[in-house]
Amino acid sequence: MESTVTTANSEDRNWGGGNEPMGANYGKLMMWFFIVSDAITFSGFLGAYGFSRFKFIETWPLADEVFTHFPFMHGVSAPMYYVALMTFILIFSSVTMVLAVDAGHHMQKSKVAFYMFLTIIGGLIFVGSQAWEWKNFIKGEYGAVETNGGSLLQFVDKEGHRVKLEDFAATLPEERTRLERNKGNWFMEESSLPTYSVAEVQAGFKAHPDLLVRTEVIYEDDAVSKKDTKINHELTKIKHKTILTRAESEVRLSQANLVVEGASLSHNEYGSKLFADFFFFITGFHGFHVISGVLINIIIFFNVLMGTYEKRRSYEMVEKVGLYWHFVDLVWVFVFTVFYLV
């Protein structure tokens, strides 16, 4: 009879990570486990966003009206331009990371350092751009008012163009105090006073008969886009927000309860409050991943400069952090799609 003998050496090989399942060593395999678990987390967040948007589809903000800013172009409407630039920079940083990994395979220290540096710069630009987007989103641009029932009212001229509160709100000799927890009902409070009071907005609206109120309710209108004037006609849907008549506007404005400027976790001048909640949470969570990736890349970059991986005769650590960076880029593609494109 034959007997099977298990030695200590074989035990170490089986349980010490040396058997390399699927051709990946222990460290790389653990990185894949982390990526899969994090992907499930992001999927849950984006799924919740999708369900919420479907439920409140009629009042969901239009991305083309929210993300219209571009640095050093104040007052110029450039919908989605800067977000597209941010996305390009992040994707390009993924390309430089691929080049860094490839240079590591060929043991080219200087090229690894160069491409890692470009990846870090791309990540820093993206994080800074995301912070700039947050600033504009929180600050707002036009302002709106919220009714007692929670509906949002925006202001437009007769051509349907948005009008800022500062362009028509009156200045009244009234004393305004910030709502604090010990003075409010049900311990309500406000972080700061808005620039204008409800009375000032109502008075300014009455003094400008050419203004109208636009609600947050969205409707779709059919529009024909002519690709071929002789043969093909493509029918597309254009989304609009409902504009009330002057009489209807005055009635709805009389129900105003709060002036809203920008977006926060409790109020949103662009539309549904849930949009702001999801925007801050999901893009913030992704931004945290990008910041973490940048910090890890900086550590790896200095290790490359000091020749740590050259002495080990392996740049595998660059490849591991590259997997994480590609995952972060891929997640942003989905976040960009659901928040800005769909």
Short mmCIF file of C-alpha atoms in Angstrom, two decimals:
data_model
loop_
_atom_site.label_atom_id
_atom_site.label_comp_id
_atom_site.label_asym_id
_atom_site.label_seq_id
_atom_site.Cartn_x
_atom_site.Cartn_y
_atom_site.Cartn_z
CA MET A 1 0.00 0.00 0.00
CA GLU A 2 1.17 3.50 -0.75
CA SER A 3 1.09 6.13 1.93
CA THR A 4 0.82 9.91 1.58
CA VAL A 5 3.28 11.95 3.60
CA THR A 6 2.71 15.63 4.21
CA THR A 7 5.79 17.57 5.21
CA ALA A 8 6.13 20.94 6.87
CA ASN A 9 7.51 22.39 3.66
CA SER A 10 4.41 21.39 1.68
CA GLU A 11 2.19 22.88 4.40
CA ASP A 12 4.04 26.17 4.13
CA ARG A 13 3.64 26.14 0.38
CA ASN A 14 -0.09 25.42 0.52
CA TRP A 15 -1.05 27.92 3.24
CA GLY A 16 1.67 30.52 3.01
CA GLY A 17 0.45 32.04 -0.22
CA GLY A 18 3.17 30.44 -2.30
CA ASN A 19 0.82 28.38 -4.45
CA GLU A 20 -0.46 31.54 -6.21
CA PRO A 21 -4.08 30.67 -7.06
CA MET A 22 -5.11 31.90 -10.51
CA GLY A 23 -1.54 33.04 -11.08
CA ALA A 24 -1.80 35.89 -8.56
CA ASN A 25 0.27 36.16 -5.41
CA TYR A 26 -1.23 36.88 -2.00
CA GLY A 27 -0.97 40.68 -2.13
CA LYS A 28 -2.49 40.99 -5.58
CA LEU A 29 -5.27 38.56 -4.69
CA MET A 30 -6.18 40.59 -1.61
CA MET A 31 -6.31 43.73 -3.75
CA TRP A 32 -8.79 41.98 -6.05
CA PHE A 33 -10.90 40.95 -3.03
CA PHE A 34 -10.98 44.58 -1.87
CA ILE A 35 -11.92 45.84 -5.35
CA VAL A 36 -14.80 43.36 -5.64
CA SER A 37 -16.18 44.24 -2.20
CA ASP A 38 -15.84 47.98 -2.89
CA ALA A 39 -17.54 47.53 -6.26
CA ILE A 40 -20.52 45.96 -4.48
CA THR A 41 -20.66 48.95 -2.13
CA PHE A 42 -20.67 51.46 -4.98
CA SER A 43 -23.27 49.37 -6.80
CA GLY A 44 -25.56 49.63 -3.79
CA PHE A 45 -25.14 53.40 -3.63
CA LEU A 46 -25.77 53.89 -7.34
CA GLY A 47 -28.73 51.49 -7.20
CA ALA A 48 -30.30 53.52 -4.39
CA TYR A 49 -29.72 56.67 -6.45
CA GLY A 50 -31.46 55.08 -9.43
CA PHE A 51 -34.51 54.00 -7.42
CA SER A 52 -34.83 57.45 -5.82
CA ARG A 53 -34.54 59.20 -9.15
CA PHE A 54 -37.17 56.95 -10.68
CA LYS A 55 -39.53 57.69 -7.77
CA PHE A 56 -39.05 61.48 -7.97
CA ILE A 57 -38.40 61.70 -11.71
CA GLU A 58 -40.74 64.67 -12.15
CA THR A 59 -38.78 66.90 -9.78
CA TRP A 60 -35.25 65.61 -10.34
CA PRO A 61 -32.78 68.40 -11.27
CA LEU A 62 -31.54 68.64 -14.84
CA ALA A 63 -27.77 68.20 -14.97
CA ASP A 64 -27.44 70.71 -17.81
CA GLU A 65 -28.84 73.39 -15.50
CA VAL A 66 -26.80 72.44 -12.43
CA PHE A 67 -23.26 71.89 -13.70
CA THR A 68 -22.79 74.89 -15.96
CA HIS A 69 -19.66 76.51 -14.53
CA PHE A 70 -16.17 76.66 -15.97
CA PRO A 71 -13.12 78.19 -14.20
CA PHE A 72 -12.23 81.77 -15.17
CA MET A 73 -15.39 82.02 -17.32
CA HIS A 74 -17.77 83.72 -14.90
CA GLY A 75 -21.24 84.26 -16.30
CA VAL A 76 -20.69 81.93 -19.26
CA SER A 77 -22.97 78.92 -19.37
CA ALA A 78 -20.88 75.85 -20.24
CA PRO A 79 -23.01 72.85 -19.27
CA MET A 80 -20.99 69.70 -18.59
CA TYR A 81 -17.80 71.10 -20.14
CA TYR A 82 -15.74 71.14 -16.96
CA VAL A 83 -17.09 67.79 -15.78
CA ALA A 84 -16.04 66.32 -19.13
CA LEU A 85 -12.58 67.82 -18.68
CA MET A 86 -12.33 66.34 -15.16
CA THR A 87 -13.29 62.95 -16.51
CA PHE A 88 -10.72 63.14 -19.30
CA ILE A 89 -7.97 64.04 -16.82
CA LEU A 90 -8.83 61.11 -14.55
CA ILE A 91 -8.96 58.65 -17.46
CA PHE A 92 -5.67 60.00 -18.79
CA SER A 93 -4.12 59.40 -15.35
CA SER A 94 -5.15 55.78 -15.75
CA VAL A 95 -3.17 55.69 -19.00
CA THR A 96 -0.05 57.05 -17.28
CA MET A 97 -0.50 54.42 -14.57
CA VAL A 98 -0.54 51.69 -17.24
CA LEU A 99 2.69 53.10 -18.65
CA ALA A 100 4.23 53.12 -15.16
CA VAL A 101 3.33 49.45 -14.64
CA ASP A 102 4.73 48.55 -18.06
CA ALA A 103 7.97 50.42 -17.31
CA GLY A 104 8.18 48.50 -14.05
CA HIS A 105 7.96 45.21 -15.90
CA HIS A 106 11.00 46.32 -17.90
CA MET A 107 12.82 47.53 -14.75
CA GLN A 108 13.01 51.12 -16.02
CA LYS A 109 13.16 53.13 -12.82
CA SER A 110 13.21 56.62 -14.35
CA LYS A 111 10.15 55.94 -16.52
CA VAL A 112 8.23 54.45 -13.59
CA ALA A 113 8.93 57.59 -11.54
CA PHE A 114 7.96 59.89 -14.42
CA TYR A 115 4.64 58.20 -15.15
CA MET A 116 3.82 57.86 -11.45
CA PHE A 117 4.39 61.60 -11.10
CA LEU A 118 1.99 62.32 -13.96
CA THR A 119 -0.60 60.02 -12.35
CA ILE A 120 -0.30 61.89 -9.05
CA ILE A 121 -0.69 65.25 -10.79
CA GLY A 122 -3.79 64.00 -12.61
CA GLY A 123 -5.32 62.75 -9.36
CA LEU A 124 -4.64 66.06 -7.59
CA ILE A 125 -6.19 68.04 -10.44
CA PHE A 126 -9.28 65.84 -10.35
CA VAL A 127 -9.71 66.17 -6.56
CA GLY A 128 -9.25 69.94 -6.79
CA SER A 129 -11.78 70.11 -9.63
CA GLN A 130 -14.28 68.07 -7.62
CA ALA A 131 -13.85 70.43 -4.66
CA TRP A 132 -14.47 73.37 -7.01
CA GLU A 133 -17.65 71.69 -8.28
CA TRP A 134 -18.80 71.20 -4.69
CA LYS A 135 -18.19 74.88 -3.94
CA ASN A 136 -20.36 76.03 -6.83
CA PHE A 137 -23.04 73.48 -6.05
CA ILE A 138 -23.21 74.55 -2.40
CA LYS A 139 -23.10 78.27 -3.19
CA GLY A 140 -25.69 78.16 -5.95
CA GLU A 141 -26.20 80.73 -8.67
CA TYR A 142 -29.79 81.86 -9.06
CA GLY A 143 -31.57 81.09 -5.80
CA ALA A 144 -35.16 79.94 -5.32
CA VAL A 145 -37.92 79.83 -2.73
CA GLU A 146 -39.53 76.90 -1.02
CA THR A 147 -43.26 76.76 -0.26
CA ASN A 148 -44.98 75.51 2.88
CA GLY A 149 -45.55 72.18 1.16
CA GLY A 150 -41.88 71.80 0.25
CA SER A 151 -42.23 72.66 -3.45
CA LEU A 152 -39.44 74.63 -5.11
CA LEU A 153 -40.13 77.81 -7.07
CA GLN A 154 -37.58 79.32 -9.45
CA PHE A 155 -37.81 82.59 -11.39
CA VAL A 156 -37.61 83.18 -15.14
CA ASP A 157 -38.30 85.97 -17.60
CA LYS A 158 -40.89 85.80 -20.35
CA GLU A 159 -38.40 84.01 -22.63
CA GLY A 160 -37.92 81.28 -20.01
CA HIS A 161 -34.38 82.29 -19.00
CA ARG A 162 -33.45 81.96 -15.33
CA VAL A 163 -33.31 85.14 -13.27
CA LYS A 164 -31.20 85.57 -10.14
CA LEU A 165 -32.76 86.74 -6.90
CA GLU A 166 -30.27 89.59 -6.71
CA ASP A 167 -31.61 90.95 -10.01
CA PHE A 168 -35.09 91.71 -8.71
CA ALA A 169 -35.37 91.20 -4.94
CA ALA A 170 -36.30 94.35 -3.04
CA THR A 171 -34.56 95.76 0.03
CA LEU A 172 -36.94 96.19 2.95
CA PRO A 173 -36.24 97.83 6.32
CA GLU A 174 -36.84 94.68 8.32
CA GLU A 175 -34.95 93.09 11.15
CA ARG A 176 -33.97 89.51 10.50
CA THR A 177 -32.74 86.98 13.04
CA ARG A 178 -31.27 83.57 12.42
CA LEU A 179 -33.43 80.64 13.47
CA GLU A 180 -31.80 78.78 16.34
CA ARG A 181 -32.66 75.50 18.03
CA ASN A 182 -33.85 77.12 21.26
CA LYS A 183 -36.16 79.49 19.37
CA GLY A 184 -37.50 77.31 16.58
CA ASN A 185 -40.34 74.82 16.42
CA TRP A 186 -39.29 71.20 16.86
CA PHE A 187 -35.73 72.43 17.43
CA MET A 188 -35.33 73.64 13.88
CA GLU A 189 -32.37 75.82 13.02
CA GLU A 190 -30.64 77.36 10.02
CA SER A 191 -26.88 77.55 9.54
CA SER A 192 -26.96 81.09 8.19
CA LEU A 193 -29.41 83.70 7.01
CA PRO A 194 -30.11 83.79 3.27
CA THR A 195 -29.20 86.97 1.42
CA TYR A 196 -32.86 87.92 1.00
CA SER A 197 -36.00 87.29 3.01
CA VAL A 198 -39.22 85.86 1.61
CA ALA A 199 -40.88 89.29 1.91
CA GLU A 200 -38.11 90.91 -0.11
CA VAL A 201 -38.43 88.31 -2.86
CA GLN A 202 -42.22 88.72 -2.96
CA ALA A 203 -41.97 92.51 -3.06
CA GLY A 204 -39.39 92.41 -5.84
CA PHE A 205 -41.51 89.98 -7.84
CA LYS A 206 -44.52 92.30 -7.64
CA ALA A 207 -42.38 95.20 -8.85
CA HIS A 208 -41.26 93.26 -11.95
CA PRO A 209 -44.36 92.25 -13.97
CA ASP A 210 -42.22 90.53 -16.61
CA LEU A 211 -41.12 87.79 -14.20
CA LEU A 212 -42.74 84.37 -13.91
CA VAL A 213 -42.40 81.43 -11.56
CA ARG A 214 -41.05 78.11 -12.76
CA THR A 215 -41.79 75.00 -10.73
CA GLU A 216 -39.51 71.99 -10.30
CA VAL A 217 -41.96 69.72 -12.15
CA ILE A 218 -40.47 68.43 -15.41
CA TYR A 219 -42.35 67.59 -18.57
CA GLU A 220 -41.11 66.29 -21.90
CA ASP A 221 -41.77 67.94 -25.22
CA ASP A 222 -41.35 66.36 -28.65
CA ALA A 223 -38.78 67.95 -30.91
CA VAL A 224 -37.74 66.95 -34.41
CA SER A 225 -34.02 66.82 -35.12
CA LYS A 226 -33.36 66.81 -38.86
CA LYS A 227 -30.45 64.59 -39.78
CA ASP A 228 -31.49 64.40 -43.39
CA THR A 229 -33.93 67.06 -44.51
CA LYS A 230 -35.15 64.89 -47.38
CA ILE A 231 -35.42 61.41 -45.91
CA ASN A 232 -34.70 60.84 -42.20
CA HIS A 233 -36.30 62.62 -39.28
CA GLU A 234 -35.41 61.69 -35.72
CA LEU A 235 -37.94 62.38 -32.96
CA THR A 236 -36.28 63.29 -29.66
CA LYS A 237 -37.54 64.27 -26.22
CA ILE A 238 -36.58 67.61 -24.68
CA LYS A 239 -37.11 68.13 -20.96
CA HIS A 240 -38.57 71.38 -19.64
CA LYS A 241 -39.68 72.66 -16.28
CA THR A 242 -43.22 73.94 -15.90
CA ILE A 243 -43.60 77.74 -16.16
CA LEU A 244 -46.71 79.23 -14.57
CA THR A 245 -48.73 82.19 -15.76
CA ARG A 246 -48.36 85.51 -13.97
CA ALA A 247 -51.54 84.97 -11.96
CA GLU A 248 -50.55 81.43 -11.02
CA SER A 249 -47.08 82.66 -10.14
CA GLU A 250 -48.41 85.22 -7.68
CA VAL A 251 -50.61 82.60 -6.00
CA ARG A 252 -47.77 80.10 -5.61
CA LEU A 253 -45.32 82.74 -4.43
CA SER A 254 -47.72 83.79 -1.70
CA GLN A 255 -47.19 80.33 -0.21
CA ALA A 256 -43.41 80.83 0.02
CA ASN A 257 -41.86 79.93 3.34
CA LEU A 258 -38.10 79.88 2.82
CA VAL A 259 -35.47 81.35 0.53
CA VAL A 260 -33.06 78.71 -0.75
CA GLU A 261 -29.59 79.55 -2.04
CA GLY A 262 -27.44 76.71 -3.32
CA ALA A 263 -27.66 73.14 -2.11
CA SER A 264 -27.20 71.40 1.23
CA LEU A 265 -28.33 68.19 2.90
CA SER A 266 -31.67 69.82 3.78
CA HIS A 267 -32.41 72.19 0.87
CA ASN A 268 -31.63 72.34 -2.84
CA GLU A 269 -32.33 75.25 -5.16
CA TYR A 270 -32.04 73.00 -8.22
CA GLY A 271 -34.81 70.52 -7.40
CA SER A 272 -35.29 67.41 -5.30
CA LYS A 273 -33.42 67.44 -1.99
CA LEU A 274 -32.42 63.81 -2.46
CA PHE A 275 -30.31 64.78 -5.47
CA ALA A 276 -28.06 66.89 -3.26
CA ASP A 277 -27.89 64.16 -0.60
CA PHE A 278 -26.81 61.53 -3.11
CA PHE A 279 -24.44 63.94 -4.87
CA PHE A 280 -22.58 64.82 -1.69
CA PHE A 281 -22.46 61.24 -0.44
CA ILE A 282 -21.51 59.35 -3.62
CA THR A 283 -19.12 61.88 -5.14
CA GLY A 284 -17.64 62.49 -1.68
CA PHE A 285 -17.15 58.76 -1.15
CA HIS A 286 -15.48 58.50 -4.56
CA GLY A 287 -13.39 61.58 -3.82
CA PHE A 288 -12.18 59.91 -0.62
CA HIS A 289 -11.03 56.95 -2.74
CA VAL A 290 -9.19 59.27 -5.12
CA ILE A 291 -7.46 61.09 -2.24
CA SER A 292 -6.45 57.74 -0.74
CA GLY A 293 -5.12 56.64 -4.11
CA VAL A 294 -3.11 59.84 -4.51
CA LEU A 295 -1.54 59.41 -1.05
CA ILE A 296 -0.65 55.78 -1.78
CA ASN A 297 0.79 56.79 -5.16
CA ILE A 298 2.94 59.43 -3.46
CA ILE A 299 4.34 56.82 -1.07
CA ILE A 300 5.06 54.42 -3.95
CA PHE A 301 6.59 57.29 -5.95
CA PHE A 302 9.12 58.07 -3.22
CA ASN A 303 9.90 54.38 -2.83
CA VAL A 304 10.65 54.28 -6.55
CA LEU A 305 12.96 57.28 -6.24
CA MET A 306 14.82 55.64 -3.34
CA GLY A 307 15.31 52.49 -5.37
CA THR A 308 13.31 50.23 -3.05
CA TYR A 309 11.76 48.19 -5.84
CA GLU A 310 14.96 48.24 -7.88
CA LYS A 311 16.67 46.44 -4.99
CA ARG A 312 13.82 43.91 -4.80
CA ARG A 313 14.10 43.37 -8.56
CA SER A 314 10.29 43.74 -8.74
CA TYR A 315 7.88 46.63 -9.24
CA GLU A 316 4.90 44.54 -8.23
CA MET A 317 3.77 47.15 -5.69
CA VAL A 318 3.27 49.60 -8.56
CA GLU A 319 1.07 47.05 -10.26
CA LYS A 320 -1.01 46.55 -7.10
CA VAL A 321 -1.68 50.25 -6.61
CA GLY A 322 -2.35 50.43 -10.35
CA LEU A 323 -5.23 47.98 -9.93
CA TYR A 324 -6.75 50.25 -7.28
CA TRP A 325 -6.30 53.36 -9.44
CA HIS A 326 -7.97 51.74 -12.44
CA PHE A 327 -10.87 50.71 -10.21
CA VAL A 328 -11.30 54.30 -8.99
CA ASP A 329 -11.32 55.52 -12.59
CA LEU A 330 -13.85 52.89 -13.63
CA VAL A 331 -16.18 53.79 -10.75
CA TRP A 332 -16.08 57.44 -11.81
CA VAL A 333 -17.28 56.44 -15.29
CA PHE A 334 -20.45 55.03 -13.70
CA VAL A 335 -20.85 57.98 -11.31
CA PHE A 336 -20.36 60.39 -14.23
CA THR A 337 -22.97 58.52 -16.24
CA VAL A 338 -25.74 58.44 -13.61
CA PHE A 339 -25.23 61.98 -12.28
CA TYR A 340 -24.32 63.95 -15.37
CA LEU A 341 -25.46 62.08 -18.49
CA VAL A 342 -28.62 60.11 -17.76
#
